[in-house]
Coordinates of C-alpha atoms in Angstrom, one line a residue:
X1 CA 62.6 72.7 26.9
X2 CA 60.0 70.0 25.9
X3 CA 60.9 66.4 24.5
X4 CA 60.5 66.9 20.8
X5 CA 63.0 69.9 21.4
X6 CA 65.5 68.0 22.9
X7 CA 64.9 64.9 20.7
X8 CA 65.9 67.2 17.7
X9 CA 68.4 69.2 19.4
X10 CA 70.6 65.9 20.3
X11 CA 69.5 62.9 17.7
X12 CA 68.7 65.1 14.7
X13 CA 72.7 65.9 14.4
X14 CA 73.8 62.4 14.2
X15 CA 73.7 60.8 10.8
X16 CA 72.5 57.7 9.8
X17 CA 75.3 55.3 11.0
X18 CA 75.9 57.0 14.4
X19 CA 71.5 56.6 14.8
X20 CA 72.2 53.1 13.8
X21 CA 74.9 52.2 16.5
X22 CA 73.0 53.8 19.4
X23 CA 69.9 52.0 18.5
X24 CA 71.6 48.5 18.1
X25 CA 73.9 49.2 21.6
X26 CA 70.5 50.1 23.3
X27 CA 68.9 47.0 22.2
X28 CA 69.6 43.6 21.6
X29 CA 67.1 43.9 18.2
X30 CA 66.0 47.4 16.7
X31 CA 63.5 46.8 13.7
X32 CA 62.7 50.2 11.6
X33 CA 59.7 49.6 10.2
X34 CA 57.6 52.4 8.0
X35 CA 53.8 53.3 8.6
X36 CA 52.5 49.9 6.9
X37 CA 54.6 48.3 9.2
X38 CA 56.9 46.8 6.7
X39 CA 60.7 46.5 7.9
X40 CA 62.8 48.4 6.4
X41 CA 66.1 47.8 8.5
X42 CA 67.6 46.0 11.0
X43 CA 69.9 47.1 13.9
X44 CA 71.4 44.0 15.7
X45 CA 73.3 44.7 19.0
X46 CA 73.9 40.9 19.2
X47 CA 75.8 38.1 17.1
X48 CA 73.6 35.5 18.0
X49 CA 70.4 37.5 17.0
X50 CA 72.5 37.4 13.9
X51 CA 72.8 34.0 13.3
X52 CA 69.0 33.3 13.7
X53 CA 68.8 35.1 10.1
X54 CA 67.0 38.4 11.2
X55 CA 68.5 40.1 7.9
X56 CA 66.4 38.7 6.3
X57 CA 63.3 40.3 7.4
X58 CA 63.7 43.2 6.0
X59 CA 61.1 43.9 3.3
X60 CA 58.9 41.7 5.4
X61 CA 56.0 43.1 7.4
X62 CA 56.5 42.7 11.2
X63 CA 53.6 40.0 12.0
X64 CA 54.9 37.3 8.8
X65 CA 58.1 37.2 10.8
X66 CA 56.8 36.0 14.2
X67 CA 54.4 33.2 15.2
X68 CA 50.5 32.9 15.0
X69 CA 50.2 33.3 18.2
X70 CA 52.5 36.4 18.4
X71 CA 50.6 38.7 15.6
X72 CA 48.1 40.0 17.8
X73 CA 50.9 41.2 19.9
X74 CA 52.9 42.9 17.1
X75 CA 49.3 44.9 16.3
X76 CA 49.2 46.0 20.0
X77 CA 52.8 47.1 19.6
X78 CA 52.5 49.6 16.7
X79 CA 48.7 50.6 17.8
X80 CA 50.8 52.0 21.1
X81 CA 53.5 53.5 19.4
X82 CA 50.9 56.0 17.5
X83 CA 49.0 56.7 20.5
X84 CA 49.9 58.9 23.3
X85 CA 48.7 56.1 25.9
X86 CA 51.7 54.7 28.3
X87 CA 53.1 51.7 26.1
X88 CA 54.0 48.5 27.1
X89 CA 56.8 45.8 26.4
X90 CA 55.5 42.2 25.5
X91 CA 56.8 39.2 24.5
X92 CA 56.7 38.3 20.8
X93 CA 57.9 35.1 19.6
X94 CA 60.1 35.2 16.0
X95 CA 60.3 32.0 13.4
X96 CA 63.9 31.0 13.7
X97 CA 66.7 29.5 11.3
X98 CA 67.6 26.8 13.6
X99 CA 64.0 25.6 14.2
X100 CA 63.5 26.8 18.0
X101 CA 61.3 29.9 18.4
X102 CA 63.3 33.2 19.6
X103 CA 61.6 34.9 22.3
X104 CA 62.3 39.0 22.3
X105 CA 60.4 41.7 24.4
X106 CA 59.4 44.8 22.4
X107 CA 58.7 48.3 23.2
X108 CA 57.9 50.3 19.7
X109 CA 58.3 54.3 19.7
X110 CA 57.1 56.3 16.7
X111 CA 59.9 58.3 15.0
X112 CA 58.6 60.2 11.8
X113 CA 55.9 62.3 11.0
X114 CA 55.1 59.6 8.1
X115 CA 54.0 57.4 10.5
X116 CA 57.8 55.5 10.8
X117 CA 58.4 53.4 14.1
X118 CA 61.7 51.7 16.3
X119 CA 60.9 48.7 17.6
X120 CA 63.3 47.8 20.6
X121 CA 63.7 44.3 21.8
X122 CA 65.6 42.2 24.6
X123 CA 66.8 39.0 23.5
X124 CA 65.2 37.1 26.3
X125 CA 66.8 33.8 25.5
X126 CA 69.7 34.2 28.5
X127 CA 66.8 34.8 31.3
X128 CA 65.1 31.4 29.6
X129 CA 68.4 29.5 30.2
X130 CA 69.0 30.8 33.6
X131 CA 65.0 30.0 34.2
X132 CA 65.7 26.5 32.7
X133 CA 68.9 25.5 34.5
X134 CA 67.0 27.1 38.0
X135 CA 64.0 24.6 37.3
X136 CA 66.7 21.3 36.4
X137 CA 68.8 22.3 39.9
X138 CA 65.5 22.3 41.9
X139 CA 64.5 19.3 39.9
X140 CA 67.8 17.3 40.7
X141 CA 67.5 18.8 44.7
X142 CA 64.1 17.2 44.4
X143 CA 64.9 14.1 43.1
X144 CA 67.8 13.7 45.6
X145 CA 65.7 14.4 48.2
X146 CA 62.9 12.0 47.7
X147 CA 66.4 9.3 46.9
X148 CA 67.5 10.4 50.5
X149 CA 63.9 9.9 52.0
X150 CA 63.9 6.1 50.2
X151 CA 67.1 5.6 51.2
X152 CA 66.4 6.6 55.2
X153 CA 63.1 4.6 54.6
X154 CA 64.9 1.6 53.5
X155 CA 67.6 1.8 56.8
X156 CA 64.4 2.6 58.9
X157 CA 62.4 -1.0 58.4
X158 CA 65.8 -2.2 58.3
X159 CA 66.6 -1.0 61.8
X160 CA 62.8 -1.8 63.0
X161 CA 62.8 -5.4 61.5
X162 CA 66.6 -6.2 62.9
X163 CA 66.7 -9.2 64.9
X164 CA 69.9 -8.2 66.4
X165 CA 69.1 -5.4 69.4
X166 CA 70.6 -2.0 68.5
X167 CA 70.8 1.1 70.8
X168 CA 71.5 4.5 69.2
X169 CA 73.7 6.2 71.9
X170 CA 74.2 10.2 72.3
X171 CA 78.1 10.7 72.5
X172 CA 77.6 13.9 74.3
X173 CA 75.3 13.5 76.6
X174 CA 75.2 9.6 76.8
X175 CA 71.3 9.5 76.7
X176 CA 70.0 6.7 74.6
X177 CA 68.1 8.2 71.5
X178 CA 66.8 5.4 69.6
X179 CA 66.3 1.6 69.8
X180 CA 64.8 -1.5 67.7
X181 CA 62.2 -3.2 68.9
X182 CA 64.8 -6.2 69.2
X183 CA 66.9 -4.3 72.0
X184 CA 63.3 -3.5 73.8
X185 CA 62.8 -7.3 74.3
X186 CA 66.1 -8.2 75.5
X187 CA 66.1 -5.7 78.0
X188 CA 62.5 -6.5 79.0
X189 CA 60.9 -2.8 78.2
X190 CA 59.2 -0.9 75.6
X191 CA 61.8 0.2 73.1
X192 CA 59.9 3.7 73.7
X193 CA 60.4 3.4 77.5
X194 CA 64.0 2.8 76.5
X195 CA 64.7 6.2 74.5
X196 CA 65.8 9.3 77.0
X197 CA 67.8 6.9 79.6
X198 CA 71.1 7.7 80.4
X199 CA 73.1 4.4 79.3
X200 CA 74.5 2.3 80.9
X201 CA 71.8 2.4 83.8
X202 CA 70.7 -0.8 85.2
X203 CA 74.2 -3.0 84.6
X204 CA 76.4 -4.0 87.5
X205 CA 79.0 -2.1 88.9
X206 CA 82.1 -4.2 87.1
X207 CA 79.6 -4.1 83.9
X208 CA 79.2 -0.5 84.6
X209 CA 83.1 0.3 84.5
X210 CA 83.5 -2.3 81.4
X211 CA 81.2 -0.1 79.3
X212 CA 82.5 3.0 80.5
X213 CA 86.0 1.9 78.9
X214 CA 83.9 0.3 76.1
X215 CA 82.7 4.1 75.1
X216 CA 86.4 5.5 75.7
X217 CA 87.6 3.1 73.4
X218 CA 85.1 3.6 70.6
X219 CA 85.1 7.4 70.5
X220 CA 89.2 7.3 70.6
X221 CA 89.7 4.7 67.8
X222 CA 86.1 4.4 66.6
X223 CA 84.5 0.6 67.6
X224 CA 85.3 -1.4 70.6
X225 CA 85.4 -5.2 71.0
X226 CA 82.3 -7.5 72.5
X227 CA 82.4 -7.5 76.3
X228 CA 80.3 -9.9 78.6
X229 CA 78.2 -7.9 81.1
X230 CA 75.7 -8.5 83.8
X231 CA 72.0 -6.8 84.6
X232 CA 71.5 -5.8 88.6
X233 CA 68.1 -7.1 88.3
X234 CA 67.7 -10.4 87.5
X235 CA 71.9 -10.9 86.7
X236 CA 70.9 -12.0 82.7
X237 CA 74.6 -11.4 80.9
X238 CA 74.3 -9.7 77.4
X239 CA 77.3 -9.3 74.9
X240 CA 77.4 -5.6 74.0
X241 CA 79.8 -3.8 71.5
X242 CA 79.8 -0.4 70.3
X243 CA 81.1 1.4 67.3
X244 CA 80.9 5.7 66.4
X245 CA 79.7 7.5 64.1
X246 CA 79.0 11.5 63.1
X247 CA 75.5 12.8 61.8
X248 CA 74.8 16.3 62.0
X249 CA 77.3 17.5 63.6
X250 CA 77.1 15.3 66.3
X251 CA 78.5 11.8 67.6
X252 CA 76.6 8.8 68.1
X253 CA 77.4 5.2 69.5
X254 CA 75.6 2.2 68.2
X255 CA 75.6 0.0 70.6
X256 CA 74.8 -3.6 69.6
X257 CA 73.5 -6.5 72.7
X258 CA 73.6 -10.1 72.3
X259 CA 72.1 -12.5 75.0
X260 CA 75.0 -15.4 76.2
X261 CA 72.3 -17.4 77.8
X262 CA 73.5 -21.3 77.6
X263 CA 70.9 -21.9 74.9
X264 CA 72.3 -19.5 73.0
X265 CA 73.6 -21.7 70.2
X266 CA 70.0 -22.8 70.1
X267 CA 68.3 -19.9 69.5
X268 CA 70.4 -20.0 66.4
X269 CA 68.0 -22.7 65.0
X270 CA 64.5 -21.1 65.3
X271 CA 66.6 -17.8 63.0
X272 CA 67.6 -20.3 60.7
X273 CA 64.3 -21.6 60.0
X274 CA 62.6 -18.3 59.6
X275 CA 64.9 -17.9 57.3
X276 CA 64.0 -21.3 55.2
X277 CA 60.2 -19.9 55.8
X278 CA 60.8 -17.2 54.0
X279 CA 62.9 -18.3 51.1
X280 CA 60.4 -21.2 50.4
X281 CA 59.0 -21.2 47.3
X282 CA 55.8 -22.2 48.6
X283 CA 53.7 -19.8 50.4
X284 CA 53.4 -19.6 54.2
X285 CA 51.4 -17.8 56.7
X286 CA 51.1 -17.6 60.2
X287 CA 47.7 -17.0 61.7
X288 CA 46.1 -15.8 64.8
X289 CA 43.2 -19.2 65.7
X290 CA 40.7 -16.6 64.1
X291 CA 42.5 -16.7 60.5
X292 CA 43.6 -13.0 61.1
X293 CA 47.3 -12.8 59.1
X294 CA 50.2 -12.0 61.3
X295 CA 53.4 -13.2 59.0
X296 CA 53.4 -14.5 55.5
X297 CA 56.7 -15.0 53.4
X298 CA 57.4 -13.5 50.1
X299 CA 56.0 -16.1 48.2
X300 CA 52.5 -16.0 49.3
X301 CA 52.7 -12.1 48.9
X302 CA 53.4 -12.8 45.4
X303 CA 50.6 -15.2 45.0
X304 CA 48.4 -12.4 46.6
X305 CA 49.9 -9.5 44.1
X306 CA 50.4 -7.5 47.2
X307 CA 53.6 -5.4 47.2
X308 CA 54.2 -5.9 51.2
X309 CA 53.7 -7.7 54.1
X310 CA 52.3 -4.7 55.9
X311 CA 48.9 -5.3 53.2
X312 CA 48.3 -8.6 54.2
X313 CA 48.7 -8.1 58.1
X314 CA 45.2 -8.4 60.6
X315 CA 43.5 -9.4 57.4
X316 CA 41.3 -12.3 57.2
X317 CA 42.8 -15.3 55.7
X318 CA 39.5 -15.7 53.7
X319 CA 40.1 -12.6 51.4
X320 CA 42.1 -14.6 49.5
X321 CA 41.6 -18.1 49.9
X322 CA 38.6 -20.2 49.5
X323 CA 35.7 -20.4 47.0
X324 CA 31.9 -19.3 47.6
X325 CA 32.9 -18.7 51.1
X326 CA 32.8 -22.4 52.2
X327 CA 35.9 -23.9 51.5
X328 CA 37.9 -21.7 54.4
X329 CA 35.0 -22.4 57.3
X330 CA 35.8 -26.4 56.1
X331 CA 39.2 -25.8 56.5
X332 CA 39.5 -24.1 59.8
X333 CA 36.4 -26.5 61.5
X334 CA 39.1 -29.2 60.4
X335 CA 42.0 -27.3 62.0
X336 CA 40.5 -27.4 65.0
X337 CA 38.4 -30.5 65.4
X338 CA 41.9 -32.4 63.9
X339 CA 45.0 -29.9 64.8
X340 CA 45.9 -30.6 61.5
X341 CA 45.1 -30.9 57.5
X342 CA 47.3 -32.0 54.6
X343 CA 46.5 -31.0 50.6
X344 CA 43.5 -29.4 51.0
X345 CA 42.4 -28.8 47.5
X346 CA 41.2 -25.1 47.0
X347 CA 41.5 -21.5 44.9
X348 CA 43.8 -18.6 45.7
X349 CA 42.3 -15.2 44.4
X350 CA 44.6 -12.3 44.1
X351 CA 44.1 -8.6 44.5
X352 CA 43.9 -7.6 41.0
X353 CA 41.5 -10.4 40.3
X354 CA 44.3 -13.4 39.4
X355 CA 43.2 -16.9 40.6
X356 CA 44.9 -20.1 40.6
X357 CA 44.5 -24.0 42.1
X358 CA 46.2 -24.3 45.6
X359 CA 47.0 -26.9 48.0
X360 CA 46.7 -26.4 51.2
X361 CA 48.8 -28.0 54.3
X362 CA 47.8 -26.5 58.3
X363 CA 48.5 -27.5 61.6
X364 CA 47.5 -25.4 64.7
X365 CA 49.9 -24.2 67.9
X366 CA 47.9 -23.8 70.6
X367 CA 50.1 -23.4 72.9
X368 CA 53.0 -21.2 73.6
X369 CA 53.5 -17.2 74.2
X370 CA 51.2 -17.3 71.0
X371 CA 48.4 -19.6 70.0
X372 CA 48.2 -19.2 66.0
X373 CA 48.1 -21.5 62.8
X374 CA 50.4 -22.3 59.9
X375 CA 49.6 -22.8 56.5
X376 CA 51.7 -24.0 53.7
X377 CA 50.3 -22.9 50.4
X378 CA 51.6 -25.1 47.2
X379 CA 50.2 -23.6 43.5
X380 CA 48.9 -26.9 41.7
X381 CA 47.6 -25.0 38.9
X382 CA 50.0 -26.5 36.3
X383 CA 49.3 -30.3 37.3
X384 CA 45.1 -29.7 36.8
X385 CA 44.2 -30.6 33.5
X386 CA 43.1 -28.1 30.9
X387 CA 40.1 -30.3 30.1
X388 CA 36.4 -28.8 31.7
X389 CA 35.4 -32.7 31.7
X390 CA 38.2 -33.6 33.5
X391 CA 37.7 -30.7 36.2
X392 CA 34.0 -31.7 36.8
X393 CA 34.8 -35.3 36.9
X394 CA 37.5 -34.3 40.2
X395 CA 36.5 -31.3 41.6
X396 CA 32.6 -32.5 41.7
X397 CA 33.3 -35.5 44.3
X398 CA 36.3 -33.6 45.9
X399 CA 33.6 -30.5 46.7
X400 CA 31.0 -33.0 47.9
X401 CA 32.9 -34.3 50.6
X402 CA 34.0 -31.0 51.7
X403 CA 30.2 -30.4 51.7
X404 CA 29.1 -33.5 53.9
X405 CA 32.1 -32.1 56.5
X406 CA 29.8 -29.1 57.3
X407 CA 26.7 -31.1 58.2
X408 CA 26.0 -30.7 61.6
X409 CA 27.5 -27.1 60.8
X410 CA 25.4 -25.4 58.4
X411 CA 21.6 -25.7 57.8
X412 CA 20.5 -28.4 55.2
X413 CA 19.3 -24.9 53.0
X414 CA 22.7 -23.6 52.6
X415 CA 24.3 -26.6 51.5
X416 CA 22.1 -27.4 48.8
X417 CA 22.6 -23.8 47.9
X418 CA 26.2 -24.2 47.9
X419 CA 26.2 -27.4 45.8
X420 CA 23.7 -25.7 43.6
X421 CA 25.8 -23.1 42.7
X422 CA 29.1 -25.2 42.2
X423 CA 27.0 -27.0 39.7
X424 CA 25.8 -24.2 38.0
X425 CA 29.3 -23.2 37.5
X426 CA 31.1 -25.7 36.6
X427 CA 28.1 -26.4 33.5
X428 CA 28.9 -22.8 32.4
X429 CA 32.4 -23.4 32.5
X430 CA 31.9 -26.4 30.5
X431 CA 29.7 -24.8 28.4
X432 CA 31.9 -21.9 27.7
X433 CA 34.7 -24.7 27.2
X434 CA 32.5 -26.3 24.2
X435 CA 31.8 -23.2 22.6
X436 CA 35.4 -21.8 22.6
X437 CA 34.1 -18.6 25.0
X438 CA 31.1 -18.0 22.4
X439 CA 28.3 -16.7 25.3
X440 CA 25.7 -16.1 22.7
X441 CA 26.0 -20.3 22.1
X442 CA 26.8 -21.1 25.5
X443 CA 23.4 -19.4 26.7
X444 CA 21.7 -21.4 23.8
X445 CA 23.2 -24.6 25.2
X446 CA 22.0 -23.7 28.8
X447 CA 18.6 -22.9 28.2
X448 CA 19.6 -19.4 29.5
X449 CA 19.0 -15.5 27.9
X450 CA 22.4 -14.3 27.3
X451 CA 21.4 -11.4 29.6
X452 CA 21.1 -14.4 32.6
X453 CA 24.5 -16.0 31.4
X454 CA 26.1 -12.3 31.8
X455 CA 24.1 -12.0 35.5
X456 CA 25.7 -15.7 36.1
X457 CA 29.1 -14.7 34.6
X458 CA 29.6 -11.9 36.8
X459 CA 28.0 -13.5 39.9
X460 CA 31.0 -16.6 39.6
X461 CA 34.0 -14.4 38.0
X462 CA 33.9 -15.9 34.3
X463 CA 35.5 -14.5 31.4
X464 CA 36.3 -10.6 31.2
X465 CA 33.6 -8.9 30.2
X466 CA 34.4 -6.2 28.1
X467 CA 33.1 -2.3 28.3
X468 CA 31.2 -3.5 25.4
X469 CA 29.2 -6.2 26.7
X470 CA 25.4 -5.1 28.4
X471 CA 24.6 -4.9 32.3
X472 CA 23.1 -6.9 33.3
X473 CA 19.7 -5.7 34.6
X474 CA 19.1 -4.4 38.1

């Protein structure tokens, strides 16, 4: 028996309402559309299908009720259905009563030996939720993840950067798995040396059977009180205190150390004043004798538009402060020849091109564990006076006897260079002031091209030239 025998053996009994059912429980959307492709009913196996107004497209052709993009679909669709060629289900897009776009996936079968075709569609709506709420779930699992990561970044410099000495202690096995740099000092190794020992190791015996209690109390009621104990080697005492906690299915002990040397409540002071240091509003840096940055507080990190200490670290003092390349050289030969300088008139340049008047107070250490400078670093730019006359009139004789400190230092050619070109700049500034930033005039004023005055602009940092403004030539 062949298919059109069994097609009209079973379907052609069934009467117009019992076609009508099967076709709307087999599809979400059955379109009957006639051999122009005009619809001529609508089977809906689907309330909401009903709601986005598909009664009305009957009388409509198939491709006015879908989207631009969707028409050359629709002419696919019936071109298969009157070909014998294996058809094929594709997304078509219909115009909607409530504004959003209804996605459905058609496959259309010809019925009628006039040319009449069933187009059955899936409603594919559902599968775009469930796509959508799969891509918000991995969305929020990626945005907690990256929290977590910023979060274990945060604890991480934290831990690192802790003055207070900090062993993280295996509960099982009693094997020290991680310790701050802090704890490496006080016990007088590597904190990377220190990770894989069994602890305690190296203590006393009394010290050894304190912490052994120490532990028993902190994994039976979680945290066990400071005890004093003693090293074999060199008998230093250390305060230690340990608390528990779970992570991963495991136990930990922190572990905490605290030297009781006599001078202990000294060693309170030099905390405190690293402390001040860093809160001041002014900046400071420390610096190797070379002017290689090793600390600055958050204030100078904010003159500097950095974002963190770690940028500013083994850099050159010099990147930042200092005009023409001069004024730092003057004010470390002084550091050195006097061990110290006081207001120091100079610029601060930032990374993003910002600059601003500075004062500048240093002294040198040279002695100690580590030889390095300090430099206070006061903005002045709100007490220098707006006026250009005024500038030239201070900063000229100020500049000239930072000048006559490098004789002896510099050849004769590279200070008149240098008081050449502070010249030069402070008459274009001055010209620039007079003309209210009108280059064209200011050139006129100097004698200069405007194509020089841009060379001269760019060569001192003046003004923001604009995309618009010409290169200068090469």
């Amino acid at each position: 028996m062949n298919r059109e025998t069994t097609g009209d053996g079973v379907l052609g009994a069934l009467d117009a309402d019992a076609a009508s059912n099967l076709i709307a429980a087999a599809a979400d959307v059955a379109l009957v559309l006639d051999g122009n492709g005009v619809i001529r009913d609508v089977a809906l196996g689907s309330e909401d299908m009903l709601l986005e107004g598909c009664r009305k497209w009957i009388g409509q052709t198939w491709a006015e009720t879908v989207t631009v993009e969707s028409r050359a679909k629709v002419e696919s669709l019936l071109r298969d259905a009157t070909s014998k060629t294996e058809r094929r289900w594709r997304q078509v897009n219909h115009h909607s009563a409530r504004g959003t776009d209804v996605p459905v996936l058609y496959s259309a079968v010809q019925v009628g030996a006039e040319g009449q075709v069933v187009a059955f569609g899936r409603d594919l709506r559902p599968n775009a939720q469930l796509q959508q709420r799969l891509v918000d779930a991995q969305q929020s699992m990626e945005r907690d993840y990256w929290r977590l990561r910023h979060v274990e970044t945060r604890y991480r410099l934290l831990f690192l950067s802790s003055l207070e000495a900090v062993l993280i202690v295996d509960a099982a096995t009693q094997k020290i798995v991680e310790a701050n740099p802090a704890a490496g000092d006080l016990l007088g190794e590597n904190a990377r040396k220190v990770v894989g020992r069994a602890f305690p190791e190296g203590f006393d015996s009394d010290s050894m059977a304190a912490i052994g209690l120490l532990l028993a109390r902190a994994r039976a009621v979680g945290r066990g009180d400071d005890i004093r104990v003693r090293l074999l080697t060199d008998a230093r005492e250390f305060l230690i205190a340990a608390s528990m906690f779970s992570q991963d299915n495991g136990s930990f002990f922190l572990v905490r150390l605290s030297p009781t040397r006599g001078d202990a409540p000294d060693s309170a002071v030099p905390r405190s004043i690293v402390k001040v240091m860093e809160s001041m509003p002014d900046g400071f840096v420390v610096t190797d004798p070379e002017g290689q940055v090793i600390s600055a507080n958050r204030a100078f990190i904010d003159m500097t538009q950095a974002v963190t200490e770690a940028q500013l670290r083994g850099e050159s003092l010099e990147r930042w402060l200092g005009r023409s390349g001069v004024d730092f050289s003057v004010l470390i030969g002084s550091i050195r020849q006097h061990g110290s300088v006081r207001l120091f008139s100079t610029v601060l340049r930032g990374e993003h091109g910002a600059t601003s008047d500075v004062e500048v107070s240093a002294v040198s250490v040279p002695h100690g564990d580590l030889p390095c400078l300090g430099f206070t670093i006061r903005d002045v730019g709100r007490r220098t006076s707006s006026s250009v006359a005024a500038r030239v009139s201070q900063e000229l004789p100020r500049s000239a006897n930072q000048l006559t400190e490098l004789v002896g230092r510099v050849s004769l050619k590279e200070l008149v260079r240098e008081s050449t070109d502070l010249i030069e700049k402070l008459c274009i500034e001055a010209a620039l002031e007079l003309t209210r930033d009108n280059r064209a005039s200011a050139a006129e004023m100097l004698g200069l091209s405007r194509q020089s005055l841009y060379v001269k602009l760019r060569r001192y940092g003046l003004g923001d030239l604009g995309p618009d403004e010409p290169e200068p030539a090469a």
